[in-house]
Short mmCIF file of C-alpha atoms and ligand atoms in Angstrom, two decimals:
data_model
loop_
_atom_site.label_atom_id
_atom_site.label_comp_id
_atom_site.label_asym_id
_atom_site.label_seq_id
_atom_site.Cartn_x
_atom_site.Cartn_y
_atom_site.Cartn_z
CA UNK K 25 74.04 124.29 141.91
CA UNK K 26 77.32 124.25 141.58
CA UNK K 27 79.54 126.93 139.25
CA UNK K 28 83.04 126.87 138.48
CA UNK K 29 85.40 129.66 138.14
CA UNK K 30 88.71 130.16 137.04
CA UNK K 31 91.10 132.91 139.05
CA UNK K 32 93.43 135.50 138.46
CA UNK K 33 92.86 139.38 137.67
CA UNK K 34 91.59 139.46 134.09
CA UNK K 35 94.06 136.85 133.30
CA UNK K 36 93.78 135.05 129.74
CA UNK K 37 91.49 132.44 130.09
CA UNK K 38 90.34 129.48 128.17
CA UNK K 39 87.04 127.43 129.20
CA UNK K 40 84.73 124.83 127.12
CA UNK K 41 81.81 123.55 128.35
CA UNK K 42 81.91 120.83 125.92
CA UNK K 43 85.25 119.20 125.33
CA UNK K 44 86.32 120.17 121.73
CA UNK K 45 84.20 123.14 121.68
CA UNK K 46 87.41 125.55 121.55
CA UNK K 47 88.94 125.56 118.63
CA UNK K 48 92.93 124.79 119.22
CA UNK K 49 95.72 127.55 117.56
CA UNK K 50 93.24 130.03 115.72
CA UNK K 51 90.69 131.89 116.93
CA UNK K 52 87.95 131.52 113.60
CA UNK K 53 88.76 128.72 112.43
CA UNK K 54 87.25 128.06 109.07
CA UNK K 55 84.75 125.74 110.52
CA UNK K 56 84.51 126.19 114.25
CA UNK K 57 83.99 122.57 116.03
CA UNK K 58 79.78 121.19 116.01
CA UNK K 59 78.65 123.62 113.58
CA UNK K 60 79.65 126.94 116.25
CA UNK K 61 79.99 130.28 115.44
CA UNK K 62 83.13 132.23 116.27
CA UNK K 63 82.48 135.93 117.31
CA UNK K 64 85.03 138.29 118.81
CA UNK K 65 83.93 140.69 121.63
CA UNK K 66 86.40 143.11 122.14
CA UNK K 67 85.77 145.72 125.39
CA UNK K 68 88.75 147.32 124.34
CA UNK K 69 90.12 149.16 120.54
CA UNK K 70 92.28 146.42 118.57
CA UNK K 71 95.13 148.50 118.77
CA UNK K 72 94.71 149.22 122.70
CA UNK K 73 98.05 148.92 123.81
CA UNK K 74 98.93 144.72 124.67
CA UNK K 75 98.44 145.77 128.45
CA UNK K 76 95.26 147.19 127.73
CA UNK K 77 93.41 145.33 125.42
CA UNK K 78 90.54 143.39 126.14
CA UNK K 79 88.53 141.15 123.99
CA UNK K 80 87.38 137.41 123.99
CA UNK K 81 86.26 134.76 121.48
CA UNK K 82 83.37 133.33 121.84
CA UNK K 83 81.93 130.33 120.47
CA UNK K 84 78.27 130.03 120.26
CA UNK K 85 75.72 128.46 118.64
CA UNK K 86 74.57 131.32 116.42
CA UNK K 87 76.00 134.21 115.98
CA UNK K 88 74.22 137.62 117.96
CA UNK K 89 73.47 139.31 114.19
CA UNK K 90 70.36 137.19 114.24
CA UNK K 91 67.48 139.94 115.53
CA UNK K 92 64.93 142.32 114.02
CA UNK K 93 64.85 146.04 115.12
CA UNK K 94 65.64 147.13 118.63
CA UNK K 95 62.37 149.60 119.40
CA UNK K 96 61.96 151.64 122.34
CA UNK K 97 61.49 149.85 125.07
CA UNK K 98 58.78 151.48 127.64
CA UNK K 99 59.69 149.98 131.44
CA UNK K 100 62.47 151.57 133.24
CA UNK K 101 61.49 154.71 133.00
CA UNK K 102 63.08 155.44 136.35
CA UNK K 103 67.00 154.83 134.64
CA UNK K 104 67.81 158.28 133.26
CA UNK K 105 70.50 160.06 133.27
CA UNK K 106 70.66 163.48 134.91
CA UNK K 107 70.72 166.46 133.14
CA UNK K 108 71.86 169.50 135.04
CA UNK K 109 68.85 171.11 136.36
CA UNK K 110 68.68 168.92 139.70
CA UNK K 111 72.36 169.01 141.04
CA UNK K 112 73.53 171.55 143.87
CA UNK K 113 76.18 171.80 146.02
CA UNK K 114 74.91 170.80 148.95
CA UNK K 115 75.68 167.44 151.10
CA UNK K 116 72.94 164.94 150.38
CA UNK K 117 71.69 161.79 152.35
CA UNK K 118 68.95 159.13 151.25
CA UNK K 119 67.11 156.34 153.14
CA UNK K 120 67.29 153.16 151.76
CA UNK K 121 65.58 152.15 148.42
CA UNK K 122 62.22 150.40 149.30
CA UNK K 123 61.12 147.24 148.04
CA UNK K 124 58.39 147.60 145.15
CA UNK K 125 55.20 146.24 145.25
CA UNK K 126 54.57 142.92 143.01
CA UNK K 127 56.64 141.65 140.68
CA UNK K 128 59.52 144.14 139.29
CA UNK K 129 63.05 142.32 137.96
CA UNK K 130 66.26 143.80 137.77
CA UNK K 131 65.51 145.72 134.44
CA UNK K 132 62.42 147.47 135.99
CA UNK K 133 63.85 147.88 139.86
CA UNK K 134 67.01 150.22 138.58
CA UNK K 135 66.53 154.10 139.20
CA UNK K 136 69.37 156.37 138.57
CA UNK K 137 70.36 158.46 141.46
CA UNK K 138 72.72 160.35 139.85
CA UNK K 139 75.98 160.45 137.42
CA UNK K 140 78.67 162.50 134.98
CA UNK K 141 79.50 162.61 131.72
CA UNK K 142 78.48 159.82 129.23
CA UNK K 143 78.92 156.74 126.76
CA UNK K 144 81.16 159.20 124.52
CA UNK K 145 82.80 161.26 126.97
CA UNK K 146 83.53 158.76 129.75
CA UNK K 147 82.25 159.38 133.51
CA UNK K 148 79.92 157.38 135.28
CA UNK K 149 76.30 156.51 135.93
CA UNK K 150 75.17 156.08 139.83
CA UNK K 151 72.21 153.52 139.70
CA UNK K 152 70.06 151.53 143.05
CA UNK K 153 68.21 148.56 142.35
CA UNK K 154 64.91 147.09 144.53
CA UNK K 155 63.34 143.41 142.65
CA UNK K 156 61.35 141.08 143.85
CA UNK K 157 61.46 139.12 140.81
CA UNK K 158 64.26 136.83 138.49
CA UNK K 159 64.77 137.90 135.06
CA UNK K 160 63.89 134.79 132.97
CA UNK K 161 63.36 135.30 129.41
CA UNK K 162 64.92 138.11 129.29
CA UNK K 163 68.65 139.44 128.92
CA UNK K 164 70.30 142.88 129.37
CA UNK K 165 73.43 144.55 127.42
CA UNK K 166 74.78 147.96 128.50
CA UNK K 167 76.05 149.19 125.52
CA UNK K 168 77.02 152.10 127.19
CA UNK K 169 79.19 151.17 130.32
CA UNK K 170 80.39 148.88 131.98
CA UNK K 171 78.77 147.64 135.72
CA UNK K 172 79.54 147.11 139.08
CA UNK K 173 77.06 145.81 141.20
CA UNK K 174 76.97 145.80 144.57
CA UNK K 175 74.26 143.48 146.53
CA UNK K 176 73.35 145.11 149.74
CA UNK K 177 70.35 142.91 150.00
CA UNK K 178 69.67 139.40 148.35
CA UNK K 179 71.97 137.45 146.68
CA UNK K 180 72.44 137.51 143.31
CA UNK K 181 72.99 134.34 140.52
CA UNK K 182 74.13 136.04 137.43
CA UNK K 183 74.17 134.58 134.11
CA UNK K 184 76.46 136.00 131.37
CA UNK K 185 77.41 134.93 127.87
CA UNK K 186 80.46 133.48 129.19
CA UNK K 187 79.46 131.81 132.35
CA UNK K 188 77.46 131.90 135.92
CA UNK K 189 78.59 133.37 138.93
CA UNK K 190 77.23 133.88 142.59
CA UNK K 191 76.95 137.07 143.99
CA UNK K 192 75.56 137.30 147.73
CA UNK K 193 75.96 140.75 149.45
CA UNK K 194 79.64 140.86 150.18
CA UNK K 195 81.12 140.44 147.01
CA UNK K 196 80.83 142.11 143.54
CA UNK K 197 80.38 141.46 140.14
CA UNK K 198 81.82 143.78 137.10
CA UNK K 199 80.27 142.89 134.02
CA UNK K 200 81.94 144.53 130.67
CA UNK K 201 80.33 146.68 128.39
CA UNK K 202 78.23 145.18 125.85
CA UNK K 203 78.02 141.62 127.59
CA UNK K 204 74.48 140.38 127.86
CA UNK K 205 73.61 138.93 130.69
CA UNK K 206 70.64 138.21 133.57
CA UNK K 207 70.41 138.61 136.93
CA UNK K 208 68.26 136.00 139.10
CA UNK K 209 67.40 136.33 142.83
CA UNK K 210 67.73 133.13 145.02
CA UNK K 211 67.00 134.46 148.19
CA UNK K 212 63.67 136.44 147.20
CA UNK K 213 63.96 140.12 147.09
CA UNK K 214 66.96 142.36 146.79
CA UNK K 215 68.20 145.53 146.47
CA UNK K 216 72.22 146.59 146.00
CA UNK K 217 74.03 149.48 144.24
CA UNK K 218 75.66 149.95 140.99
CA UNK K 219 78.51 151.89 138.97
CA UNK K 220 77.86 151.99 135.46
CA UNK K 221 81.87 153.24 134.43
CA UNK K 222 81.60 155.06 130.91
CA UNK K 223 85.32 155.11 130.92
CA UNK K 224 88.46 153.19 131.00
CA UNK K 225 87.52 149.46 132.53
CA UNK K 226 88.34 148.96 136.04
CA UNK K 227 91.67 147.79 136.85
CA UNK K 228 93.60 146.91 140.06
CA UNK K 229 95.32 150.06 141.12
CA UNK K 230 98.78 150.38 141.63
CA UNK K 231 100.68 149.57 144.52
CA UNK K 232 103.89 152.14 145.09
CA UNK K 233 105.84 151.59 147.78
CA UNK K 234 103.01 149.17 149.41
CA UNK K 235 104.98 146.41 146.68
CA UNK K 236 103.77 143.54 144.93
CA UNK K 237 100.84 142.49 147.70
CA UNK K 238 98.31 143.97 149.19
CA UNK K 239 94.65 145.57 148.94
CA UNK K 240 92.45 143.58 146.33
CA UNK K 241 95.38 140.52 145.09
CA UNK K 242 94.80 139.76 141.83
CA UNK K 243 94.21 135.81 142.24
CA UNK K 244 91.33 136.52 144.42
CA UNK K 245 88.83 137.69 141.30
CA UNK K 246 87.06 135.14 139.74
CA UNK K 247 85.85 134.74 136.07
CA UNK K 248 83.41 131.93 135.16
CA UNK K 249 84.02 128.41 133.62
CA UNK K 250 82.31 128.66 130.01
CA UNK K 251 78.28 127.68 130.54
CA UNK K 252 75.71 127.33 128.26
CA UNK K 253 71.50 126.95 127.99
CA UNK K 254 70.42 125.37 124.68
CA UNK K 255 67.08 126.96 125.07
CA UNK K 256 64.93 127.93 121.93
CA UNK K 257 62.36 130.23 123.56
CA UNK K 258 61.38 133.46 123.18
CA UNK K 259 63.66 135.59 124.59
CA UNK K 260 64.01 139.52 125.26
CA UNK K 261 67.15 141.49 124.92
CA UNK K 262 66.85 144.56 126.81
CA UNK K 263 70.02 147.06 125.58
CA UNK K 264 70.88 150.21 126.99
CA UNK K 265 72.65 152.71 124.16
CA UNK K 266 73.27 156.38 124.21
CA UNK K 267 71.51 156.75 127.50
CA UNK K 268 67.99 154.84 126.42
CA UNK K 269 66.68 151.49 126.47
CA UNK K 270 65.14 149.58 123.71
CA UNK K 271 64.17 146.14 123.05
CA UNK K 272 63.92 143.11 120.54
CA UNK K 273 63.06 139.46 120.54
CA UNK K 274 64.82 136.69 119.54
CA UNK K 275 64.43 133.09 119.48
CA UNK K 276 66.86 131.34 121.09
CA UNK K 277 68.57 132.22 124.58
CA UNK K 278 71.44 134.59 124.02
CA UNK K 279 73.18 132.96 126.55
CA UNK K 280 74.81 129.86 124.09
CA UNK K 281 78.31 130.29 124.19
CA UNK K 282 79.98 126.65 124.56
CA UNK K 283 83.37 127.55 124.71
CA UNK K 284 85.18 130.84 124.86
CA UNK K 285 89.01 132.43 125.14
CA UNK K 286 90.18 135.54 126.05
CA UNK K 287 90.07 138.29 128.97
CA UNK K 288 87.19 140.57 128.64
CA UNK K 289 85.16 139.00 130.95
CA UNK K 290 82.69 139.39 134.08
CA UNK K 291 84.12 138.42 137.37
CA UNK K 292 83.34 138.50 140.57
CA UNK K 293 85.32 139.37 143.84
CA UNK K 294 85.14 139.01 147.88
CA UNK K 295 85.29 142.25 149.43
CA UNK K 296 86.30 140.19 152.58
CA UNK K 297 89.71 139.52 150.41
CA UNK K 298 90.26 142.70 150.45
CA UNK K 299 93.86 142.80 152.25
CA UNK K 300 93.30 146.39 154.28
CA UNK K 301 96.03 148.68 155.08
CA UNK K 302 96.82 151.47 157.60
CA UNK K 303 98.63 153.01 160.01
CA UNK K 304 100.97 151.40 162.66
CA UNK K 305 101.92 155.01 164.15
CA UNK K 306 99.84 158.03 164.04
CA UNK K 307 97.40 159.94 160.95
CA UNK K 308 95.78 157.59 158.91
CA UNK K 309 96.31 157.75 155.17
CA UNK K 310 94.26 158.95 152.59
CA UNK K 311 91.01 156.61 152.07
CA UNK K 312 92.38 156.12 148.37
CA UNK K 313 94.50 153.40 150.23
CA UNK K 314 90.97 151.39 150.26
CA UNK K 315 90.78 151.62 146.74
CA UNK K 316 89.60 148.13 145.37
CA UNK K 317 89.29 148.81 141.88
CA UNK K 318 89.73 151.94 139.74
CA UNK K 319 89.06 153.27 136.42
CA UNK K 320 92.05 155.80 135.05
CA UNK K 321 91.27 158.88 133.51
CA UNK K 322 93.57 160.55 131.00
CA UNK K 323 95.06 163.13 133.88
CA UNK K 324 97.62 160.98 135.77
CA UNK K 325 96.10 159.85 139.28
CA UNK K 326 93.05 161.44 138.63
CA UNK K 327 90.69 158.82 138.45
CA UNK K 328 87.48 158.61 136.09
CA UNK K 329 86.00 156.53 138.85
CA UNK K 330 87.37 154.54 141.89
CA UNK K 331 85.57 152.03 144.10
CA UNK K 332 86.54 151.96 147.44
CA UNK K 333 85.45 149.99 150.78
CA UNK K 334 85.42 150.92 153.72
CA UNK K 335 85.73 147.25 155.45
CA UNK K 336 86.45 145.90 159.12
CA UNK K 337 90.42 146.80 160.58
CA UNK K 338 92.36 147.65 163.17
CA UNK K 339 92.68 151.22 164.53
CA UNK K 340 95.96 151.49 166.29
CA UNK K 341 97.32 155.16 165.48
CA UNK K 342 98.32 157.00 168.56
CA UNK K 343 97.64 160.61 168.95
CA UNK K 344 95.38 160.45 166.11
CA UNK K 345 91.79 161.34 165.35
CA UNK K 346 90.74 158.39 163.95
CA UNK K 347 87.56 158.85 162.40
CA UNK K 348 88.02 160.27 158.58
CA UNK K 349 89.11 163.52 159.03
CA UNK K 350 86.82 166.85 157.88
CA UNK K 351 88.36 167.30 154.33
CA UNK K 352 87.31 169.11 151.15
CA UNK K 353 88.36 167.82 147.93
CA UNK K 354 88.28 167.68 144.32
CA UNK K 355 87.04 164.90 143.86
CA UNK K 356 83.13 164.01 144.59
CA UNK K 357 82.22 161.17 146.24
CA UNK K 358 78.96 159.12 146.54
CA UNK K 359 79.03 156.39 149.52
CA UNK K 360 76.57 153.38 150.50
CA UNK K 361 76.32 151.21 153.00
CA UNK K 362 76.33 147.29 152.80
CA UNK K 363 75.74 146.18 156.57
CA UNK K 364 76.55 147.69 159.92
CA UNK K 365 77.70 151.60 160.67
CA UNK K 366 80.28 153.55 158.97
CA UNK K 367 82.57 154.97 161.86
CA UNK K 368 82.07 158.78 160.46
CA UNK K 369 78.08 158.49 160.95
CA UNK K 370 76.74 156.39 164.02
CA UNK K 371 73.66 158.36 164.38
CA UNK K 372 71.86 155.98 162.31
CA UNK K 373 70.93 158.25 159.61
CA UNK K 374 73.16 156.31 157.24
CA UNK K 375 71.45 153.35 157.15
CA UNK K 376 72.25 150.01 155.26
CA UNK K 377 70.43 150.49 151.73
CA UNK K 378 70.70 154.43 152.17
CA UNK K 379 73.11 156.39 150.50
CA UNK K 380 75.08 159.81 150.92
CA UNK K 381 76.47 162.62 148.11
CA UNK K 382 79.69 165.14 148.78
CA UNK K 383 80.38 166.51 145.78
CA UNK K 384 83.85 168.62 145.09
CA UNK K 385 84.82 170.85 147.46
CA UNK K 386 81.86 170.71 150.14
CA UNK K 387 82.92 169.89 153.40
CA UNK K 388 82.21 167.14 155.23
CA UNK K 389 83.46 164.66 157.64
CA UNK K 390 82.49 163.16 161.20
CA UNK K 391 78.98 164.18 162.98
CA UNK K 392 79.34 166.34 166.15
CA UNK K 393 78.74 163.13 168.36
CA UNK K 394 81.55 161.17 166.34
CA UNK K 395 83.71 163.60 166.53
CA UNK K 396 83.02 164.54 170.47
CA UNK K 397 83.90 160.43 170.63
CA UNK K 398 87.11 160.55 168.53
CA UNK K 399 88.41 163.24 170.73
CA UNK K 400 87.67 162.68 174.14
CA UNK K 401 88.77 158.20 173.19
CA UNK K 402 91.13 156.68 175.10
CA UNK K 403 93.48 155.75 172.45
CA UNK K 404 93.31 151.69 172.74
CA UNK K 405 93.82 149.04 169.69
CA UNK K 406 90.55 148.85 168.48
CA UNK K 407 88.99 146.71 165.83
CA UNK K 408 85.61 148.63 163.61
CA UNK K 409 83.56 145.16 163.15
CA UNK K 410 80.38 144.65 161.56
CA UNK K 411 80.10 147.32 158.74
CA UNK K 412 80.72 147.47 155.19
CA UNK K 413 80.43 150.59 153.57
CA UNK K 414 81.62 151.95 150.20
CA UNK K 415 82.22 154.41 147.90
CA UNK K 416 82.08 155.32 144.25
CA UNK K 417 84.28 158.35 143.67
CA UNK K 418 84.34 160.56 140.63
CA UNK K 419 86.64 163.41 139.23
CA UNK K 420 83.66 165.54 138.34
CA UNK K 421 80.48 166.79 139.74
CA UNK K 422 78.58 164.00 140.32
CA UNK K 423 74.61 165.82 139.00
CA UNK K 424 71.53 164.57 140.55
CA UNK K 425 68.37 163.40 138.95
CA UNK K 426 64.75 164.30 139.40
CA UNK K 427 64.42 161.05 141.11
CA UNK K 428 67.11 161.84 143.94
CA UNK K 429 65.61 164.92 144.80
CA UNK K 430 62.04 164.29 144.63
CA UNK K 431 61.45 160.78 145.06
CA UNK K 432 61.15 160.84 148.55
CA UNK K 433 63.99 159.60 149.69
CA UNK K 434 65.93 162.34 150.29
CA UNK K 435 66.61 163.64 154.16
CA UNK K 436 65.71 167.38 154.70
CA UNK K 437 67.81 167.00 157.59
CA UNK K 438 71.41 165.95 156.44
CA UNK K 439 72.96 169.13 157.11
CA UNK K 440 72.07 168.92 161.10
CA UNK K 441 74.37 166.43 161.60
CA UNK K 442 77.83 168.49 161.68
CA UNK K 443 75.72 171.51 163.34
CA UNK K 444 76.82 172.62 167.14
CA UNK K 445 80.49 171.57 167.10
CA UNK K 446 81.77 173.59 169.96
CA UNK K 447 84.46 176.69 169.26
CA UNK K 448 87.77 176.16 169.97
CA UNK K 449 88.58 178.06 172.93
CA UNK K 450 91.98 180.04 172.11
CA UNK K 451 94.33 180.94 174.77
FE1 FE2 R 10 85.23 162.37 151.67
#
């Protein structure tokens, strides 16, 4: 199977899957080309400024108005988001997600671990995912955010309304708010993180002094080449809205769109693209220099929600400690782990599929034994290999759900880690 992308950062794009499909110098024309509909999807208010608005046109063989009622829909029950009473301040660690038994898709296999805020209010949602099963029939819309997903485990063939795209553990896929789409497994089972961003879209950060190149480059994100099924089935739509999911059935598969234009659109990206950067003399700076993607909030620099990596580099700085540093901040950060060992936790107790929680202002850092390393090192050029880990950081107190505390997951012993550092010894 072969899929077709076109590049660029969010760049406006134009695809047809059929030749003539896109209509040429207006976007609704009176009648579209083969009896299409034209439908604007716009991720972004009209009047966003030019910079950051964000809508395509989409032409598709009937228009998405054609449905009955969305009802309640009663799967899922496990995607919920928190409410208050299960968030504390302490520094929490969970083994990895396990598989379910039987058949469960990507709809049923989310659970939320944990989140801020909401559709109105902006903030994010902090969801895992274990399937053993393709969607088929079957389509989801997230009315209310935005998603990253990131495959840990399986890789992923997603279908949007505005074309396919691979996804194998290693890369991402963002798909915008309101886009339907459905997520198929070729490899079996899998399992993988998401965001769910209830604010300002992601965007590439910006660069300072770094200049015009560096970290995630803007040519390396893909969109898809328009795509289309002509299938007239039975199909679900599964939508999440204002925090619950509900369900109707329509005849056709949603995903008909034959041509489209514009730049609200999924893509996908290669964390192994990511161009890393650090020191060439001594500290290391900030981890927000591993920032892939990040969503603004309105306080300048004070992001709604960043995505950051944590991939293989060089460690070069002399005279520093070279692990990330014991640090309490404002901002609260929830980390997973792709493949390998993150450099701050080589105990093993952060294992590939787990996940760790430091919210605001708790301390944390290396382990005892990492840091015992780090100090006593003989301060050599050395390359971290093998790991990809991650995080998903947030401006406010990142709550907790039922599920994260009591669903079993959760390590009693988290805290032991960074217990028995030896006392400085003053002169
Ligand atoms: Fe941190």
């Amino acid at each position: 199977m072969t899929m077709s992308y076109q590049t660029g950062f969010l760049n406006h794009f134009a695809s047809e899957a059929v030749p003539g499909a896109l209509p040429e110098g207006r976007n609704s024309p009176q009648k579209p080309a083969f009896g299409l509909y034209a439908e604007q999807f716009s991720t972004s208010a009209f009047t966003a400024p030019r910079a950051e608005n964000r809508r395509s046109w989409l032409y598709r063989m009937r228009p998405t108005t054609e449905h009955g009622a969305f009802k309640p829909y009663s799967g899922a029950e496990r995607l919920a988001a928190p409410d208050g009473t299960h968030t504390t301040p302490n520094r929490l660690r969970w083994n990895p997600l396990p598989m379910p038994d039987g058949e469960v898709d990507f709809v049923d296999g989310m659970v939320t671990y944990g989140g801020n805020g909401g559709p109105s209010e902006g903030g994010i949602g902090i969801h895992l995912y274990a399937a053993t099963a393709s969607m088929d029939a079957r389509a989801f819309q997230n009315s209310d955010g935005e998603m990253l997903i990131v495959p840990q485990q399986g890789a992923l063939l997603i279908t949007t309304e505005l074309g396919r795209m691979d996804v194998p553990p290693g890369h991402i896929a963002v798909i915008p708010k309101g886009m339907r789409f459905r997520l198929e497994f070729t490899e079996g089972a899998a399992r993988g993180y998401i965001c769910e961003n209830f604010g300002a879209p992601f965007r590439l950060p910006d660069l300072g002094p770094i200049g015009a190149n560096g970290l995630a480059n803007p040519r390396d994100f893909e969109t898809p080449a328009a795509w289309f099924e002509d299938r007239d089935d039975n199909f679900e739509v599964v939508q999440k809205f204002n925090g619950k999911l509900w369900t109707t059935m329509i005849d056709h598969s949603p995903f008909d769109v034959v041509g489209w234009h514009g730049n609200s659109a999924p893509y996908r990206y290669d964390l192994a693209r990511f161009n890393t950067i650090g020191t060439v003399s001594f500290d290391h700076p900030d981890p927000s220099i591993f920032t892939v993607l990040t969503s603004p909030s309105d306080t300048p620099g004070t992001a709604n929600c960043d995505f950051v990596i944590f991939p293989p580099r060089w460690m070069v700085g002399e005279d520093t400690f070279r692990p990330p540093w014991f640090h309490r901040n404002v901002m609260s950060e929830f980390m997973g782990l792709i493949h390998g060992e993150y450099d701050a936790k080589e105990g093993g107790g952060f294992a590939p599929g787990g996940a760790s929680l430091h919210n605001q202002f708790n301390g944390h850092g290396p382990d005892v034994d990492s840091t015992a390393k780090a100090m006593a090192a003989d301060l050599k050029p050395h390359k971290i290999d093998n790991t990809l880990a991650f995080m998903f950081e947030s401006r406010a107190i990142i709550q907790s759900t039922d599920f994260a505390m009591n669903g079993g997951l959760l390590q009693d012993d988290y805290d032991a880690c960074w217990s028995g550092f030896p006392k400085a010894r003053l002169p």
